CSV table of C-alpha atoms in Angstrom, one decimal:
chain,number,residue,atom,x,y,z
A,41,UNK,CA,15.1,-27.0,34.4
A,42,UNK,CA,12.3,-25.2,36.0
A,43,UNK,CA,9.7,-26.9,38.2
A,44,UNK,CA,6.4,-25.4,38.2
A,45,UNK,CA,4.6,-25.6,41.3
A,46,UNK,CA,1.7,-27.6,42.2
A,47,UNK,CA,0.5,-24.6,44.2
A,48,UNK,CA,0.3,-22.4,41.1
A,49,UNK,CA,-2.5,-21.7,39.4
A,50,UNK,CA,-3.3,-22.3,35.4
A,51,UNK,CA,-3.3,-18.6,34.6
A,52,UNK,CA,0.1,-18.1,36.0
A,53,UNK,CA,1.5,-21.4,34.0
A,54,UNK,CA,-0.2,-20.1,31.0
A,55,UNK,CA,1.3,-16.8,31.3
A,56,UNK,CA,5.0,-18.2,31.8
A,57,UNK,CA,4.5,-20.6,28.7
A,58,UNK,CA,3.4,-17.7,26.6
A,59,UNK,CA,6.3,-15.8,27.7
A,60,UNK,CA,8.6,-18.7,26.8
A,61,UNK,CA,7.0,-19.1,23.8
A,62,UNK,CA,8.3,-14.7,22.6
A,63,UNK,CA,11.5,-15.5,24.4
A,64,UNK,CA,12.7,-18.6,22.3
A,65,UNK,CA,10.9,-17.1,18.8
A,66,UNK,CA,12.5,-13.9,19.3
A,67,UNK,CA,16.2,-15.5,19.9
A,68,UNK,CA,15.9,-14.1,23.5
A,69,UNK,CA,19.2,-15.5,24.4
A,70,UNK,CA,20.6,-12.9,22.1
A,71,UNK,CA,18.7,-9.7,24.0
A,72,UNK,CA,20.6,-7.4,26.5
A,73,UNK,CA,21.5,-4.7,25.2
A,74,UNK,CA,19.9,-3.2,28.3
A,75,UNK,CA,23.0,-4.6,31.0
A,76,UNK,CA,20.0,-4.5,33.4
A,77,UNK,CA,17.7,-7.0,31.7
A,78,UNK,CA,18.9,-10.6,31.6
A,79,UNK,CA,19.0,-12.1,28.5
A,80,UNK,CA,18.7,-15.8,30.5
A,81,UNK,CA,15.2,-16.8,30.8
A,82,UNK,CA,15.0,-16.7,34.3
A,83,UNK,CA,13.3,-19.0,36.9
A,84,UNK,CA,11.5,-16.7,38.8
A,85,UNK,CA,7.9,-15.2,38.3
A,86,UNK,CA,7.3,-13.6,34.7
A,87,UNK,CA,6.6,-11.0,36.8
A,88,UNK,CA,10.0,-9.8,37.8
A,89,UNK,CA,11.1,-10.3,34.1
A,90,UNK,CA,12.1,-6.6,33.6
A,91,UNK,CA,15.0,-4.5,34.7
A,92,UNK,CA,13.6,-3.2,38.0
A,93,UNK,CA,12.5,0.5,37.0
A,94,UNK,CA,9.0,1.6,37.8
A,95,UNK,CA,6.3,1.9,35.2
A,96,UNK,CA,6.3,5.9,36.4
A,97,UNK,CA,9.8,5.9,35.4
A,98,UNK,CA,11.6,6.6,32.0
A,99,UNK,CA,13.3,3.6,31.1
A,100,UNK,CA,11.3,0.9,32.3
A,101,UNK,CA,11.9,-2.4,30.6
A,102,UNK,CA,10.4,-6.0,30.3
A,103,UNK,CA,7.5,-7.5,31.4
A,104,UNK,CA,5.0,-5.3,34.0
A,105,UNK,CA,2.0,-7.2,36.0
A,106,UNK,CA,-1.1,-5.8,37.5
A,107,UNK,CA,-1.1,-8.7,39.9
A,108,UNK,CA,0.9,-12.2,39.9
A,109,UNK,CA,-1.5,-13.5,37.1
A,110,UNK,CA,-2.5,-10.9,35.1
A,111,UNK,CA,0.4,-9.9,33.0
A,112,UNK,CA,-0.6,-5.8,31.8
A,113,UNK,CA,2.4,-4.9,29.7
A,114,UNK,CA,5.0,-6.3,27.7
A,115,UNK,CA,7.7,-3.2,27.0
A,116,UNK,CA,10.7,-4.6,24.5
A,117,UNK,CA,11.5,-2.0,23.1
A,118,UNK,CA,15.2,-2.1,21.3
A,119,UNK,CA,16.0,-5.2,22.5
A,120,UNK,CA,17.9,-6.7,19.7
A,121,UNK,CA,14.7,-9.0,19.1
A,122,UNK,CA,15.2,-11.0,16.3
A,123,UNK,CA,12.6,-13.8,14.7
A,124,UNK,CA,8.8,-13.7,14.4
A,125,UNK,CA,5.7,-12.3,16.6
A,126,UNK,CA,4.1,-15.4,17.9
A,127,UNK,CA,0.5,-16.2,18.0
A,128,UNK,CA,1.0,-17.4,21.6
A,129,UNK,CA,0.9,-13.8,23.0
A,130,UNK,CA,-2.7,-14.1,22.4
A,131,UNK,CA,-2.8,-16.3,25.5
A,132,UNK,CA,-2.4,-12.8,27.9
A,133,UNK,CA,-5.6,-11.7,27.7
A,134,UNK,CA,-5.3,-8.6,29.9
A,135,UNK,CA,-2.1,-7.3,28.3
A,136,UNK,CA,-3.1,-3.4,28.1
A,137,UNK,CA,0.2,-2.8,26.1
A,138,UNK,CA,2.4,-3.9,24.4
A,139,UNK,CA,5.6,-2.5,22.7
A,140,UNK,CA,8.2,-4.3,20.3
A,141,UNK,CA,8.8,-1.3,18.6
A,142,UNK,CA,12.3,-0.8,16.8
A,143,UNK,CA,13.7,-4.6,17.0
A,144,UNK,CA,14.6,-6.8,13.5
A,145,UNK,CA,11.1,-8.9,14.1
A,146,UNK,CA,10.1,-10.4,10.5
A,147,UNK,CA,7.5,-12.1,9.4
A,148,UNK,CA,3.7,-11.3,9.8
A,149,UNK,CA,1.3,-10.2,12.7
A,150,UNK,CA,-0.6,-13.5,13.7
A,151,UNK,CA,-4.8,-12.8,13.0
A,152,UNK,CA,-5.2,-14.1,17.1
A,153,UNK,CA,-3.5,-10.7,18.1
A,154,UNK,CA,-7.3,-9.6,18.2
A,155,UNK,CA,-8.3,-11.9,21.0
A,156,UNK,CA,-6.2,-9.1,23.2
A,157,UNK,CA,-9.3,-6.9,23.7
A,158,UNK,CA,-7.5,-5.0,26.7
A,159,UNK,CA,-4.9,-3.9,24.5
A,160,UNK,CA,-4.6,-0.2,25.1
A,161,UNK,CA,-1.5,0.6,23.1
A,162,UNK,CA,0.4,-1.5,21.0
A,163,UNK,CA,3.6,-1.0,19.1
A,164,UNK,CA,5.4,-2.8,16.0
A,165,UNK,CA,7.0,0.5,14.7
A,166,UNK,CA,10.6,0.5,13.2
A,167,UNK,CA,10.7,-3.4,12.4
A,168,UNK,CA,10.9,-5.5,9.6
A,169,UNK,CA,7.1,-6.8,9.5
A,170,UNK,CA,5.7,-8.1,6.1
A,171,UNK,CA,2.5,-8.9,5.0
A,172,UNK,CA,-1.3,-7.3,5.6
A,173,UNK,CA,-2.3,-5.9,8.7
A,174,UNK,CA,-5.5,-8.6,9.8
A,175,UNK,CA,-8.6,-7.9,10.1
A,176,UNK,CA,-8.6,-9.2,13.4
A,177,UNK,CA,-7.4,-5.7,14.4
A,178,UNK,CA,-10.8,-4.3,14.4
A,179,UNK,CA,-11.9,-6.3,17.6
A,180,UNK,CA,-9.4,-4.4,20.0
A,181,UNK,CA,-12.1,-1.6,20.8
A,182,UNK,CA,-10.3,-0.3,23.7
A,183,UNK,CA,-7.1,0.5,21.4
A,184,UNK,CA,-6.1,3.8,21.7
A,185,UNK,CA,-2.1,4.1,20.3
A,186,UNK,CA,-1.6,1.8,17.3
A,187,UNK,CA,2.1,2.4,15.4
A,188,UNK,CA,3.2,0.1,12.9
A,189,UNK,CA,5.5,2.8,10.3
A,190,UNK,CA,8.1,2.0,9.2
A,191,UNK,CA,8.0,-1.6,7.9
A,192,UNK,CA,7.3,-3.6,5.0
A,193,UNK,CA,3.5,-4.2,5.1
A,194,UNK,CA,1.0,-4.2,2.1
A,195,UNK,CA,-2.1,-4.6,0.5
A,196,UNK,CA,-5.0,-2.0,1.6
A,197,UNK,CA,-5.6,-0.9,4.9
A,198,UNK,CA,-8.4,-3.0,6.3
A,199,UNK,CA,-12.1,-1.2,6.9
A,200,UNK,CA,-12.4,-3.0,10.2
A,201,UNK,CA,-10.0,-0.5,11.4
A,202,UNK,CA,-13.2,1.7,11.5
A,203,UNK,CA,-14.2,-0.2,14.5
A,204,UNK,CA,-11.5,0.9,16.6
A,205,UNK,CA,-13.7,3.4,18.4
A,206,UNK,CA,-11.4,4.4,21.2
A,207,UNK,CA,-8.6,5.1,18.6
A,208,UNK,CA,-6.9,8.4,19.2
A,209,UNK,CA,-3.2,7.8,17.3
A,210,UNK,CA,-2.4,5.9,14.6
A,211,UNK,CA,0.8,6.0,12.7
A,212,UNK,CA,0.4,3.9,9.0
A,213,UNK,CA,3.5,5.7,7.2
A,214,UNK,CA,6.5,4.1,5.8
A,215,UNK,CA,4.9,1.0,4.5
A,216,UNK,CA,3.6,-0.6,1.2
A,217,UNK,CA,-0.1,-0.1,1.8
A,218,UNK,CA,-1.8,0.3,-1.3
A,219,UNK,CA,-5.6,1.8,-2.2
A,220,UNK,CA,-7.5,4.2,-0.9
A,221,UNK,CA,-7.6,5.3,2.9
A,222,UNK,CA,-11.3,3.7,4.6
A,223,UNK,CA,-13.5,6.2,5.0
A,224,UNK,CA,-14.9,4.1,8.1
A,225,UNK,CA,-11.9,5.8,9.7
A,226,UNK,CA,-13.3,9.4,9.5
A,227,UNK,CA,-16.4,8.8,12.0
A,228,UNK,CA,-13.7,7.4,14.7
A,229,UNK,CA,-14.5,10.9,16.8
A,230,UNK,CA,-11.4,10.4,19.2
A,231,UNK,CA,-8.6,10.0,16.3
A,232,UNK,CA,-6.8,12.5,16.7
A,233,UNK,CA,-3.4,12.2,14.8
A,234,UNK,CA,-3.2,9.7,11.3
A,235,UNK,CA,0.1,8.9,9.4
A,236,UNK,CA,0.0,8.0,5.9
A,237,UNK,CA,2.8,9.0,4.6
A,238,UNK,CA,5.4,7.4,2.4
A,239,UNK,CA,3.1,4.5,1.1
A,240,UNK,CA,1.2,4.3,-2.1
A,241,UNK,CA,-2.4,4.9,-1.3
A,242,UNK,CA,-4.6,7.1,-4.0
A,243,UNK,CA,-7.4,9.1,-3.8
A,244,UNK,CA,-9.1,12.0,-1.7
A,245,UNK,CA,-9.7,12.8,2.2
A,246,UNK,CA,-11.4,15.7,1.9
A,247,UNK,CA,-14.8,15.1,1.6
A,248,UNK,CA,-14.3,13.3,4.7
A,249,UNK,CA,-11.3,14.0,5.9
A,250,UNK,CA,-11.3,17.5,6.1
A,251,UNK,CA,-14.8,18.5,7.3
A,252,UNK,CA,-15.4,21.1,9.5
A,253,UNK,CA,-16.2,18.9,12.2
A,254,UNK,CA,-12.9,16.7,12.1
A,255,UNK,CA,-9.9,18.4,14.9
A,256,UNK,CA,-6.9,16.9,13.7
A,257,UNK,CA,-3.7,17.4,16.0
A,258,UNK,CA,-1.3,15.7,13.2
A,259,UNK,CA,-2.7,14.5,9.7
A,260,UNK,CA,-0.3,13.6,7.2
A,261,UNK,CA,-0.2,11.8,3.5
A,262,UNK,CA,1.8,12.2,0.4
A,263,UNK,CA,-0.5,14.8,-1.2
A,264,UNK,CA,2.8,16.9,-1.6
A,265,UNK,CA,2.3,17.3,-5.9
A,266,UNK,CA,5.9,15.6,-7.3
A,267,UNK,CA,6.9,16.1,-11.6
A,268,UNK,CA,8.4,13.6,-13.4
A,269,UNK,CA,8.2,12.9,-17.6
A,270,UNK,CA,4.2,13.7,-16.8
A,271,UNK,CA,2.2,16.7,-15.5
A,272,UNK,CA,2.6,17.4,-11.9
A,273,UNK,CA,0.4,14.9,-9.7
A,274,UNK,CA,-0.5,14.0,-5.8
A,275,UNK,CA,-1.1,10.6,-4.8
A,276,UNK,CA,-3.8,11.5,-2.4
A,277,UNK,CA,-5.7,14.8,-2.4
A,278,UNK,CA,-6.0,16.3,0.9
A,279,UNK,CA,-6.2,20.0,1.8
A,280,UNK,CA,-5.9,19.5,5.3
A,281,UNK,CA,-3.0,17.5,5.5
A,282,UNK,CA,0.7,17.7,6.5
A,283,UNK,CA,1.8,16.9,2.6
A,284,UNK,CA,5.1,14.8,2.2
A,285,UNK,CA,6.0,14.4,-1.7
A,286,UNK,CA,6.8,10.3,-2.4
């Protein structure tokens, strides 16, 4: 059992109990494959919850703070996690990233993952995620990386990710996302790089898409034409894209 102390403050309970809360719904008692990380939830601060390598440093793993209440980034990145993304990581409201990125996570993202407005950079890429992305996404303005390929999420991609003004990489490819791509996406001036690939979404980018204003450093859809008993057709037509053919 671990005693909390009198002399702590609510934020740093808080914290703990929303750290508990990913531990026990990810099976954390089966992480480690890192020998340096402990898969026992430990009884010191959430703080030292990492394996003891610098942020500067490749490698780094576990929970990082900015100070001993303020919990900055959560990096889990193939740990073996196993279970479902909680809505209780909604509670670290300055998390600036977060990464569970290439774990067997199932299950949905929780619609309170929008509360984290200091998220910076956030990762699900390489799970097993189902469902629709929320809406709820559109309300972390300072976002700048946002990767979930690579799982099985559906249904359209939501307009609200228009919002996302300080957006400059997003990776969508790899899914079930069907429709067409928002065009609220185009006027996001600091998006830089958009993966589409390897879904099913339909129609054009290039009236918006593909302007001569737009810089794109990476752009990529299944506009690639593919034959079957039909004529030859494209999913999405896009003339300045990186085609794949689905």
């Amino acid at each position: 059992d671990i005693a909390l102390s009198e002399n702590q403050s609510p934020r740093i309970i808080l914290n703990r109990y929303a750290l508990a809360v990913v531990y026990y719904a990810t099976s954390g008692q089966d992480w480690g494959q890192d020998e340096q990380f402990a898969p026992n939830l430990p009884p010191s601060s959430v703080c030292e919850w990492n394996n003891g390598i610098t942020l500067e440093t490749p490698g780094a793993l576990g929970v990082y703070c900015a100070t001993q209440s303020s919990v900055q980034e959560i990096r889990l990145r193939y740990l073996g996690l196993k279970g479902t993304v909680p809505w209780e990581l909604s509670l670290l409201d300055s998390l600036a990233l977060l990464d569970l990125s290439e774990n067997l996570l199932t299950g949905t993202l929780p619609t309170e993952i929008g509360k984290l407005v200091a998220l910076r950079n956030v990762s699900f890429a390489g799970t097993l995620l189902s469902g629709t992305l929320p809406t709820e996404i559109g309300q972390l303005i300072s976002l700048a990386y946002f990767a979930v390929d690579s799982n099985n999420l559906s249904g359209t991609l939501p307009t609200e990710l228009g919002q996302l003004v300080s957006l400059h990489y997003a990776s969508f490819g790899n899914n079930h996302f069907v429709g067409t791509v928002p065009t609220e996406m185009a006027q996001l001036s600091n998006l830089r790089s958009l993966s589409l690939e390897e879904n099913n979404l339909t129609g054009s980018l290039d009236n918006v898409f593909c302007t001569s204003q737009r810089l794109w450093d990476h752009l990529s859809a299944d506009c690639e034409p593919h034959t079957g008993n039909s004529a030859s057709t494209v999913e999405i037509e896009c003339s300045c894209c990186y085609c794949w053919s689905s």
